[in-house]
Coordinates of N, CA, C and O in Angstrom, one line a residue:
M269 N 100.3 104.3 102.9 CA 101.4 103.9 102.0 C 100.5 104.0 100.4 O 99.2 103.7 100.5
I270 N 101.3 104.0 99.6 CA 100.1 104.1 98.2 C 100.2 102.9 97.9 O 101.0 101.8 98.0
R271 N 99.0 102.6 97.1 CA 98.6 101.2 96.7 C 99.7 100.5 95.9 O 100.4 101.1 95.0
T272 N 99.7 98.9 96.4 CA 100.8 98.4 95.5 C 100.8 98.5 94.0 O 102.0 98.7 93.3
A273 N 99.6 98.5 93.3 CA 99.7 98.5 91.7 C 100.2 99.9 91.4 O 100.5 99.8 90.3
S274 N 100.1 100.9 92.0 CA 100.5 102.4 91.7 C 102.1 102.5 92.0 O 102.8 102.9 91.3
R275 N 102.1 101.8 93.2 CA 103.8 101.9 93.5 C 104.5 101.3 92.8 O 105.7 101.6 92.5
F276 N 104.4 100.2 92.4 CA 105.3 99.2 91.6 C 104.9 99.3 90.1 O 105.5 98.6 89.3
G277 N 103.8 100.0 89.8 CA 103.5 100.2 88.4 C 102.7 99.2 87.5 O 102.1 98.2 88.0
E278 N 102.3 99.6 86.6 CA 101.2 98.9 85.6 C 101.6 97.4 85.5 O 102.7 97.0 85.1
G279 N 100.8 96.5 85.6 CA 101.0 94.9 85.5 C 101.6 94.5 86.9 O 102.1 93.3 86.7
S280 N 101.6 95.4 87.8 CA 102.5 94.6 88.7 C 101.4 93.9 90.1 O 102.0 93.1 90.9
A281 N 100.4 94.2 90.1 CA 99.4 93.3 90.9 C 99.5 92.0 91.1 O 99.7 91.7 92.3
K282 N 99.6 91.2 90.1 CA 99.2 89.9 90.3 C 100.8 89.0 90.8 O 101.0 88.4 92.0
V283 N 102.0 89.9 90.5 CA 103.6 89.2 90.8 C 103.5 89.9 92.4 O 104.2 89.1 93.5
M284 N 102.9 90.9 92.6 CA 103.1 91.4 94.0 C 102.3 90.5 95.0 O 102.8 90.1 96.4
L285 N 101.3 90.2 94.5 CA 100.3 89.3 95.2 C 100.9 88.0 95.7 O 101.0 87.4 96.6
A286 N 101.4 87.3 94.7 CA 102.3 86.2 94.8 C 103.4 86.4 95.6 O 103.4 85.2 96.2
L287 N 104.2 87.4 95.3 CA 105.3 87.5 96.6 C 104.6 87.4 98.1 O 105.2 87.1 98.7
L288 N 103.4 88.4 98.3 CA 103.1 88.4 99.4 C 102.6 87.1 100.0 O 102.8 86.7 101.2
F289 N 101.8 86.2 99.0 CA 101.5 85.1 99.7 C 102.6 84.0 100.0 O 102.4 82.9 100.6
A290 N 103.5 84.4 99.2 CA 104.8 83.2 99.7 C 105.7 83.5 100.6 O 106.6 82.9 101.0
L291 N 105.4 85.1 101.0 CA 106.4 85.2 102.1 C 106.2 84.6 103.5 O 104.9 84.3 103.8
R292 N 107.1 84.6 104.4 CA 106.4 84.3 106.0 C 105.6 85.1 106.6 O 105.9 86.4 106.3
G293 N 104.9 84.6 107.8 CA 104.2 85.4 108.5 C 102.7 85.4 108.0 O 102.4 84.9 106.9
T294 N 101.8 86.1 108.6 CA 100.6 86.4 108.6 C 100.3 87.1 107.1 O 101.0 88.2 107.2
V295 N 99.6 86.9 106.5 CA 99.3 87.6 104.9 C 98.3 89.1 105.5 O 97.3 88.5 106.1
L296 N 98.9 90.0 105.3 CA 98.0 91.0 105.5 C 97.8 91.7 104.2 O 98.6 92.2 103.2
L297 N 96.6 91.7 103.9 CA 95.9 92.1 102.4 C 94.8 93.2 102.8 O 93.9 93.2 103.1
Y298 N 95.6 94.6 102.3 CA 94.7 95.8 102.4 C 93.7 95.6 101.3 O 93.6 95.1 100.4
Q299 N 92.4 96.2 101.7 CA 91.1 95.8 101.1 C 91.4 96.7 99.8 O 91.9 97.8 99.6
G300 N 91.4 95.9 98.9 CA 91.3 96.4 97.3 C 92.7 95.9 96.6 O 92.7 95.9 95.4
E301 N 93.4 95.2 97.3 CA 94.8 94.8 96.6 C 94.2 93.8 96.0 O 95.0 93.5 94.8
E302 N 93.4 92.9 96.3 CA 93.3 91.7 95.7 C 92.6 91.8 94.3 O 92.3 91.1 93.4
L303 N 92.0 93.2 94.3 CA 91.6 93.4 93.0 C 92.4 94.2 92.0 O 92.4 94.6 91.0
G304 N 93.9 94.6 92.5 CA 94.8 95.4 91.9 C 94.2 96.9 91.6 O 94.7 97.3 90.7
L305 N 93.7 97.3 92.6 CA 93.2 98.8 92.5 C 94.4 99.9 92.5 O 95.3 99.6 93.5
P306 N 94.4 100.6 91.7 CA 95.5 101.9 91.5 C 95.3 102.7 92.8 O 93.8 102.9 93.4
E307 N 95.9 103.8 93.1 CA 95.9 104.5 94.1 C 94.6 105.8 93.2 O 94.8 105.9 92.1
V308 N 93.9 106.5 93.8 CA 93.1 107.3 93.4 C 93.6 109.0 93.6 O 94.2 109.2 94.9
D309 N 93.9 109.8 92.7 CA 94.4 111.0 92.8 C 93.3 112.0 93.2 O 92.5 112.3 92.3
L310 N 93.4 112.4 94.3 CA 92.3 113.2 94.9 C 92.7 114.6 94.7 O 93.9 114.9 95.1
R311 N 91.9 115.5 94.6 CA 92.0 117.0 94.7 C 92.2 117.2 96.1 O 91.6 116.6 97.2
R312 N 92.6 118.3 96.6 CA 92.9 118.9 97.8 C 91.5 119.0 98.5 O 91.1 118.6 99.7
D313 N 90.6 119.4 97.9 CA 89.0 119.5 98.6 C 88.4 118.3 98.8 O 87.4 118.2 99.4
Q314 N 89.0 117.1 98.0 CA 88.5 115.8 98.5 C 89.0 115.1 99.6 O 88.6 114.1 100.2
L315 N 90.1 115.6 100.2 CA 91.0 115.1 101.3 C 90.3 115.0 102.5 O 89.7 115.9 102.7
R316 N 90.3 114.1 103.3 CA 89.9 114.0 104.5 C 91.2 113.9 105.6 O 90.4 113.9 106.7
D317 N 92.0 113.1 105.2 CA 93.2 113.1 106.1 C 93.8 114.2 106.4 O 94.3 115.0 105.6
P318 N 94.0 114.7 107.6 CA 94.5 115.9 108.1 C 96.0 115.9 107.7 O 96.4 117.1 107.5
V319 N 96.6 114.8 107.9 CA 98.2 114.8 107.3 C 98.0 115.1 105.8 O 98.8 116.0 105.4
G320 N 97.3 114.7 105.0 CA 97.4 115.1 103.8 C 96.9 116.8 103.3 O 97.7 117.0 102.4
D321 N 96.0 117.2 104.2 CA 95.8 118.5 104.1 C 96.9 119.3 104.7 O 96.9 120.4 104.0
L322 N 97.6 118.9 105.8 CA 98.7 119.6 106.2 C 99.7 119.9 105.1 O 100.3 120.8 105.0
Y323 N 100.1 118.7 104.5 CA 101.3 118.6 103.8 C 101.3 118.7 102.1 O 101.9 118.7 101.4
Y324 N 99.6 118.8 101.8 CA 99.5 118.9 100.3 C 100.2 120.0 99.7 O 100.7 121.4 100.5
P325 N 100.9 120.1 98.6 CA 100.9 119.0 97.5 C 102.1 117.9 98.0 O 102.1 117.2 96.8
L326 N 103.1 118.1 98.4 CA 104.0 117.5 98.9 C 103.7 115.8 99.1 O 104.0 114.8 98.7
F327 N 102.6 115.8 100.2 CA 102.1 114.6 100.5 C 100.7 114.5 100.6 O 100.0 115.6 101.3
K328 N 100.0 113.7 99.7 CA 98.5 114.0 99.8 C 97.9 113.1 100.9 O 96.7 112.9 100.8
G329 N 98.7 112.2 101.8 CA 97.8 111.5 102.8 C 97.8 110.3 102.8 O 98.1 109.6 101.5
R330 N 96.8 109.7 103.3 CA 96.5 108.3 103.0 C 95.1 108.0 102.5 O 95.1 106.8 102.1
D331 N 94.5 109.1 101.9 CA 93.1 109.0 101.2 C 93.2 108.2 99.9 O 92.1 107.6 99.7
G332 N 94.0 108.6 99.1 CA 94.3 107.7 97.8 C 94.1 106.4 97.7 O 93.6 105.5 96.8
C333 N 94.3 105.7 98.9 CA 94.3 104.2 99.2 C 93.2 103.9 99.8 O 92.8 102.4 100.1
R334 N 92.1 104.8 100.5 CA 91.6 104.2 101.3 C 90.1 104.8 100.8 O 88.9 105.0 101.3
T335 N 89.8 104.7 99.4 CA 88.8 105.1 98.7 C 87.8 103.7 98.9 O 88.4 102.9 99.1
P336 N 86.5 104.1 98.7 CA 85.6 103.1 98.8 C 85.8 101.6 97.9 O 86.4 101.7 96.9
M337 N 85.5 100.6 98.4 CA 85.6 99.3 97.8 C 84.6 99.0 96.6 O 83.3 99.2 96.8
P338 N 85.2 99.0 95.5 CA 84.0 98.8 94.2 C 83.4 97.2 94.2 O 84.0 96.3 93.7
W339 N 82.4 97.2 94.6 CA 81.8 96.0 95.0 C 81.2 95.6 93.5 O 81.1 94.5 93.0
N340 N 80.4 96.5 92.8 CA 79.2 96.1 92.0 C 79.5 97.2 90.8 O 78.9 98.4 91.0
A341 N 79.9 97.1 89.4 CA 80.0 98.0 88.7 C 78.9 98.5 88.2 O 78.9 99.8 87.8
S342 N 77.5 98.1 88.3 CA 76.4 98.6 87.7 C 75.6 99.5 88.7 O 74.5 99.8 88.6
Q343 N 76.0 99.3 90.0 CA 75.4 100.0 91.2 C 75.9 101.4 91.5 O 77.0 101.8 91.2
T344 N 75.2 102.4 92.0 CA 75.2 103.7 92.4 C 76.6 103.3 93.5 O 76.6 102.5 94.2
N345 N 77.6 104.4 93.3 CA 78.6 104.4 94.0 C 79.5 103.0 94.0 O 80.0 102.3 95.0
L346 N 79.2 102.1 93.0 CA 79.9 100.9 92.6 C 79.5 100.0 93.9 O 80.3 98.9 94.0
G347 N 78.6 99.9 94.4 CA 77.9 99.0 95.5 C 78.5 99.3 96.6 O 78.0 98.5 97.5
F348 N 79.2 100.1 96.9 CA 79.7 100.4 98.4 C 78.6 100.9 99.4 O 78.5 100.7 100.4
S349 N 77.8 102.0 98.8 CA 76.7 102.5 99.5 C 75.9 103.5 98.7 O 76.2 103.7 97.7
T350 N 74.5 103.1 99.3 CA 73.4 104.0 98.5 C 73.7 105.4 98.8 O 73.2 106.3 97.9
G351 N 74.3 105.7 99.8 CA 74.5 107.3 100.3 C 76.0 107.8 100.0 O 76.4 107.1 98.9
A352 N 76.4 109.0 100.2 CA 77.2 109.8 99.6 C 78.7 109.2 100.3 O 78.8 109.2 101.7
P353 N 79.3 108.4 99.7 CA 80.7 108.0 100.5 C 81.8 109.1 101.1 O 81.7 110.1 100.5
W354 N 82.5 108.5 101.9 CA 83.4 109.6 102.7 C 84.5 110.3 101.9 O 84.7 111.2 101.7
L355 N 84.6 109.1 100.8 CA 85.7 109.9 99.9 C 85.3 109.0 98.6 O 84.4 108.5 98.3
P356 N 85.5 110.0 97.4 CA 85.1 109.6 96.1 C 85.6 108.2 95.6 O 86.7 108.0 96.2
L357 N 85.0 107.7 94.8 CA 85.2 106.5 94.1 C 86.4 106.8 93.2 O 86.5 107.7 92.3
G358 N 87.3 105.6 92.8 CA 88.2 106.0 91.6 C 87.6 105.7 90.5 O 86.9 104.9 90.3
P359 N 87.9 106.8 89.4 CA 87.3 106.7 88.1 C 87.6 105.4 87.5 O 86.9 104.6 86.7
S360 N 88.7 104.7 87.6 CA 89.3 103.5 86.8 C 88.5 102.3 87.8 O 88.8 101.0 87.3
H361 N 88.2 102.7 88.6 CA 87.7 101.3 89.5 C 86.4 100.6 89.2 O 86.1 99.4 89.8
A362 N 85.7 101.4 88.4 CA 84.8 100.4 88.1 C 84.8 99.2 87.1 O 84.2 98.1 87.5
A363 N 86.0 99.4 86.4 CA 86.4 98.3 85.6 C 87.0 97.1 86.2 O 87.4 96.0 85.8
L364 N 87.6 97.5 87.6 CA 88.2 96.5 88.6 C 87.4 96.0 89.5 O 87.5 95.2 90.5
A365 N 85.9 96.3 89.6 CA 85.1 96.1 90.5 C 85.0 94.3 90.8 O 85.3 93.7 89.8
V366 N 84.5 94.1 92.0 CA 84.3 92.4 92.3 C 83.4 92.1 91.1 O 83.9 90.9 90.5
S367 N 82.4 92.7 90.8 CA 81.5 92.0 90.0 C 81.7 92.0 88.4 O 81.6 90.7 88.0
V368 N 82.8 92.8 88.2 CA 83.5 92.5 86.9 C 84.5 91.1 87.0 O 84.7 90.5 86.0
Q369 N 85.4 91.3 88.1 CA 86.6 90.4 88.4 C 85.8 88.8 88.5 O 86.7 87.8 88.0
E370 N 84.8 88.8 89.1 CA 84.5 87.3 89.4 C 84.1 86.8 87.8 O 83.8 85.6 87.7
E371 N 84.1 87.6 86.9 CA 83.7 86.8 85.5 C 84.6 86.6 84.7 O 84.8 86.0 83.7
D372 N 86.1 86.9 85.2 CA 87.2 86.8 84.3 C 88.1 85.7 85.3 O 88.7 86.3 86.3
P373 N 88.4 84.7 84.8 CA 89.4 83.8 85.3 C 90.7 84.4 85.4 O 91.5 83.6 86.2
A374 N 91.2 85.3 84.7 CA 92.4 85.8 84.5 C 92.7 86.9 85.3 O 93.6 87.7 85.6
S375 N 91.5 87.3 86.3 CA 91.7 88.6 86.9 C 92.6 88.5 88.2 O 93.0 87.3 88.7
S376 N 92.7 89.5 89.1 CA 93.5 90.0 89.9 C 92.9 89.1 90.9 O 93.3 88.5 92.0
L377 N 91.4 89.3 91.1 CA 91.0 88.6 92.2 C 91.1 87.1 91.9 O 91.1 86.3 93.2
A378 N 90.8 86.5 91.0 CA 90.9 85.2 90.8 C 92.0 84.6 91.1 O 92.3 83.5 91.9
F379 N 93.3 85.4 90.8 CA 94.4 85.0 90.9 C 94.7 85.1 92.7 O 95.4 84.1 93.3
A380 N 94.0 86.1 93.4 CA 94.4 86.1 94.8 C 93.5 85.0 95.4 O 94.3 84.2 96.5
R381 N 92.6 84.5 94.9 CA 92.0 83.6 95.7 C 92.7 82.1 95.3 O 92.7 81.4 96.2
M382 N 93.0 82.1 94.2 CA 94.2 80.9 93.8 C 95.3 80.9 94.7 O 95.5 79.6 95.3
M383 N 96.0 81.9 95.2 CA 97.2 82.1 95.9 C 96.7 81.9 97.1 O 97.3 80.9 98.0
L384 N 95.3 82.3 97.8 CA 94.9 81.8 99.2 C 94.9 80.4 99.2 O 95.0 79.7 100.5
K385 N 94.3 79.8 98.1 CA 94.0 78.3 98.2 C 95.3 77.4 98.3 O 95.7 76.6 99.1
A386 N 96.5 78.2 97.5 CA 97.8 77.3 97.5 C 98.2 77.5 99.0 O 98.9 76.7 99.4
R387 N 98.2 78.3 99.6 CA 98.8 78.8 100.9 C 98.2 77.9 101.9 O 98.8 77.1 102.7
K388 N 96.7 77.6 101.6 CA 96.3 76.5 102.5 C 96.4 75.1 102.0 O 96.9 74.5 103.2
D389 N 96.8 74.9 100.9 CA 97.1 73.5 100.5 C 98.4 73.0 100.7 O 98.7 72.0 100.7
H390 N 99.4 73.8 100.7 CA 100.9 73.9 101.0 C 101.4 74.3 102.3 O 101.6 75.5 102.3
A391 N 101.5 73.6 103.2 CA 101.8 73.8 104.4 C 103.3 74.7 104.7 O 103.3 75.6 105.3
S392 N 104.2 74.3 103.5 CA 105.2 75.0 103.5 C 105.2 76.5 103.2 O 106.1 77.3 103.5
L393 N 104.1 77.2 102.6 CA 103.7 78.2 102.2 C 103.4 79.2 103.6 O 103.6 80.5 103.5
R394 N 103.0 78.2 104.4 CA 102.5 79.0 105.8 C 103.6 78.7 106.9 O 103.8 79.6 107.6
D395 N 104.4 77.6 107.1 CA 105.0 77.3 108.1 C 106.4 77.3 107.8 O 107.3 77.3 108.9
A396 N 106.9 76.7 106.6 CA 108.3 76.6 106.5 C 109.3 77.9 106.4 O 108.9 79.0 106.4
D397 N 110.4 77.8 107.1 CA 111.5 79.1 106.8 C 111.5 79.3 105.4 O 111.5 78.6 104.3
L398 N 112.1 80.4 105.5 CA 112.3 81.3 103.9 C 114.1 81.2 103.7 O 114.7 81.9 104.8
T399 N 114.4 80.6 102.8 CA 115.8 80.3 102.3 C 115.9 81.2 101.2 O 115.8 80.7 100.4
L400 N 116.9 82.3 101.1 CA 117.2 83.1 99.8 C 118.3 82.3 99.1 O 118.9 81.5 99.6
L401 N 117.8 82.2 97.6 CA 118.8 81.3 96.7 C 119.4 82.5 95.9 O 119.0 83.8 95.7
E402 N 120.5 82.3 95.3 CA 121.2 83.2 94.5 C 120.7 83.4 93.2 O 120.0 82.3 92.4
A403 N 120.3 84.8 92.9 CA 119.6 84.9 91.9 C 119.9 86.6 91.3 O 120.4 87.3 92.1
K404 N 120.0 86.7 89.9 CA 120.6 88.0 89.5 C 119.4 88.9 89.6 O 118.2 88.6 89.0
L405 N 119.6 89.9 90.3 CA 118.6 91.1 90.5 C 117.8 91.6 88.8 O 118.8 91.6 88.0
P406 N 116.7 91.4 88.6 CA 115.6 91.9 89.4 C 114.7 90.5 89.9 O 113.6 90.7 90.3
L407 N 115.7 89.5 89.8 CA 115.0 88.1 89.9 C 115.0 88.0 91.5 O 116.0 88.5 92.2
L408 N 114.1 87.1 92.2 CA 114.0 86.9 93.6 C 113.6 85.7 93.6 O 112.8 85.4 93.0
A409 N 114.5 84.7 94.4 CA 114.2 83.4 94.5 C 114.5 83.0 95.6 O 115.5 83.3 96.5
F410 N 113.8 82.1 96.5 CA 113.9 81.6 97.6 C 112.9 80.2 98.0 O 112.2 79.8 96.9
R411 N 113.3 79.6 98.7 CA 112.6 78.4 99.2 C 111.7 78.4 100.2 O 112.5 79.1 101.3
R412 N 110.7 77.9 100.3 CA 110.0 77.5 101.7 C 109.8 76.1 101.7 O 108.6 75.5 101.2
G413 N 110.5 75.7 102.4 CA 110.4 74.1 102.5 C 110.8 73.4 101.4 O 111.7 73.8 100.9
E414 N 110.0 72.6 100.8 CA 110.0 71.9 99.5 C 109.6 73.0 98.3 O 109.7 72.4 97.1
I415 N 109.2 74.0 98.6 CA 108.7 75.0 97.6 C 109.7 75.7 97.0 O 110.2 76.6 98.1
L416 N 109.8 75.8 96.1 CA 110.4 77.0 95.3 C 110.0 78.1 94.6 O 108.9 78.0 94.0
C417 N 110.3 79.1 95.2 CA 109.3 80.3 94.5 C 110.5 81.3 93.8 O 111.3 81.9 94.3
V418 N 110.2 81.5 92.6 CA 111.0 82.5 91.8 C 110.1 83.5 91.0 O 108.9 83.5 90.5
F419 N 110.4 85.0 91.3 CA 109.9 86.0 90.9 C 110.8 87.0 89.8 O 111.9 86.7 90.3
N420 N 110.3 87.5 88.9 CA 110.9 88.6 88.1 C 110.1 89.6 88.1 O 109.0 89.7 87.9
L421 N 110.8 90.4 89.0 CA 110.2 91.8 89.3 C 110.5 93.1 88.4 O 110.2 94.1 88.8
G422 N 111.2 92.4 87.4 CA 111.8 93.5 86.5 C 110.9 93.5 85.1 O 109.9 93.1 85.2
R423 N 111.6 94.5 84.4 CA 110.4 94.6 82.9 C 111.1 94.0 81.8 O 110.5 94.2 80.5
A424 N 111.9 93.2 81.9 CA 112.6 92.5 80.8 C 112.6 90.9 81.4 O 112.6 90.6 82.5
A425 N 112.4 90.2 80.1 CA 112.5 88.6 80.6 C 114.1 88.3 81.2 O 115.0 88.8 80.8
M426 N 113.9 87.4 82.1 CA 115.2 86.9 82.7 C 115.3 85.3 83.0 O 114.3 84.6 82.9
D427 N 116.4 84.9 83.1 CA 116.5 83.3 83.0 C 116.9 83.1 84.5 O 117.6 83.8 85.2
F428 N 116.5 81.9 85.1 CA 117.0 81.5 86.4 C 117.3 79.9 86.0 O 116.5 79.1 85.6
S429 N 118.3 79.4 86.7 CA 118.5 77.9 86.6 C 118.2 77.2 87.8 O 118.3 77.7 89.0
L430 N 117.3 76.5 87.4 CA 116.6 75.5 88.5 C 117.2 74.5 89.0 O 118.3 74.0 88.3
P431 N 117.1 74.2 90.5 CA 118.1 73.1 91.0 C 117.6 71.7 90.2 O 116.4 71.7 89.9
P432 N 118.3 70.7 90.5 CA 117.9 69.5 89.9 C 116.5 69.1 90.2 O 116.2 69.2 91.7
N433 N 115.9 68.2 89.7 CA 114.5 67.6 90.0 C 113.5 68.4 90.7 O 112.5 68.3 91.2
S434 N 113.5 69.9 89.9 CA 112.3 71.0 90.2 C 111.2 70.6 89.5 O 111.4 70.4 88.3
T435 N 110.2 70.5 90.0 CA 108.9 70.2 88.8 C 108.0 71.4 89.5 O 107.8 72.0 90.3
S436 N 107.1 71.8 88.3 CA 106.3 72.9 88.4 C 105.0 72.5 89.1 O 104.5 71.4 89.4
L437 N 104.7 73.1 90.0 CA 103.3 73.4 90.9 C 102.1 73.9 90.0 O 100.7 74.0 90.1
N438 N 102.5 74.2 88.6 CA 101.5 75.0 87.7 C 100.8 76.1 88.4 O 99.5 76.2 88.5
L439 N 101.4 76.9 89.4 CA 101.1 78.2 90.1 C 101.9 79.4 89.7 O 103.4 79.0 89.8
G440 N 101.6 80.4 89.5 CA 102.4 81.8 89.3 C 101.5 82.5 88.3 O 100.2 82.5 88.2
T441 N 102.4 83.5 87.8 CA 101.6 84.4 87.1 C 102.4 85.1 85.7 O 103.9 84.8 86.2
G442 N 102.2 85.5 84.8 CA 103.1 86.0 84.0 C 103.4 85.0 82.9 O 103.0 83.8 82.9
D443 N 104.4 85.2 82.2 CA 104.8 84.5 80.8 C 106.2 84.0 81.5 O 107.0 84.6 81.5
V444 N 105.8 82.3 81.8 CA 106.9 81.7 82.2 C 107.0 80.6 81.5 O 106.3 79.7 81.0
A445 N 108.5 80.0 81.0 CA 108.8 78.9 80.3 C 109.8 78.1 80.7 O 110.8 78.8 81.0
Q446 N 109.6 76.7 81.0 CA 110.6 75.8 81.4 C 111.1 75.1 80.2 O 110.8 74.4 79.5
K447 N 112.6 75.2 79.9 CA 113.1 74.7 79.1 C 114.5 73.8 79.6 O 115.3 74.3 80.0
G448 N 114.3 72.6 80.1 CA 115.4 71.8 80.7 C 115.4 72.3 82.2 O 114.3 72.3 82.8
A449 N 116.7 72.8 82.7 CA 116.8 73.6 83.8 C 116.8 75.0 83.9 O 117.1 75.6 84.8
T450 N 116.4 75.4 82.5 CA 116.3 76.9 82.6 C 114.8 77.4 82.7 O 114.2 76.9 81.8
L451 N 114.6 78.2 83.3 CA 113.3 78.8 83.6 C 113.2 80.3 83.0 O 114.1 81.0 83.6
T452 N 112.5 80.6 82.0 CA 112.5 81.9 81.4 C 111.4 82.7 81.9 O 110.2 82.4 81.8
L453 N 111.5 83.7 82.9 CA 110.7 84.2 83.3 C 110.2 85.8 82.5 O 111.3 86.5 82.5
G454 N 109.0 86.1 82.0 CA 108.9 87.3 81.3 C 108.8 88.2 82.5 O 108.7 88.1 83.7
P455 N 108.3 89.6 82.2 CA 108.3 90.9 82.9 C 107.1 90.5 84.0 O 106.1 90.2 83.9
L456 N 107.5 90.9 85.5 CA 106.4 90.9 86.3 C 105.8 89.4 86.3 O 104.7 89.4 86.3
S457 N 106.5 88.4 86.8 CA 105.9 87.0 86.7 C 106.6 86.3 87.7 O 107.5 86.7 88.5
A458 N 105.7 85.1 88.3 CA 106.0 84.2 89.3 C 106.1 83.0 88.7 O 105.0 82.8 88.2
W459 N 106.8 82.0 89.5 CA 106.9 80.4 89.3 C 107.0 80.1 90.7 O 107.8 80.5 91.4
F460 N 106.0 79.1 90.9 CA 106.6 78.3 92.0 C 106.5 76.7 91.5 O 106.1 76.1 90.6
G461 N 107.4 76.0 92.1 CA 107.9 74.7 92.0 C 108.1 73.9 93.3 O 108.3 74.3 94.3
R462 N 108.0 72.2 93.0 CA 108.4 71.6 94.3 C 110.2 71.0 94.0 O 110.3 70.5 93.1
L463 N 110.9 71.3 94.9 CA 112.2 70.7 94.9 C 112.0 69.0 95.2 O 111.2 68.4 96.3

């Protein structure tokens, strides 16, 4: 699969992480998703995946999402290895390295850690059933037990009518404002509340 940040477009990493951590089941977080890494566009001579080599250029295989993890922006091969890695590092990945993101409280890595903690702290995000709620696309809304989860997966602001007595958990991402029972979600945003 193409990396989430490339598949859903620029600015989508955090809202997709929020959605992943809100869904039922075991969270499967592929290495680099917590950093918002984009797909690496590899030349044919850089491919190692036999499927990509066979179907190039129609399908480049899985290598674009299997490039080395960027640990440290100031080290050789971004801290992945002192030797030559099996696949090249992504040119844009240095700015997204763990060492860089650990210094930024608004980074994808910080958000992923916050969502992991929220899932640990709120049993409903782990164990409760998921009930879809009425919402106009591209909004997605559902409840997990007493937790209300609302996502704007589009590129324009959208309004959502909150159920009575909904209170914010101060958890989510993007530009979100609440005025009375109306929640206005900016592009690629998420909001979590308690019912």
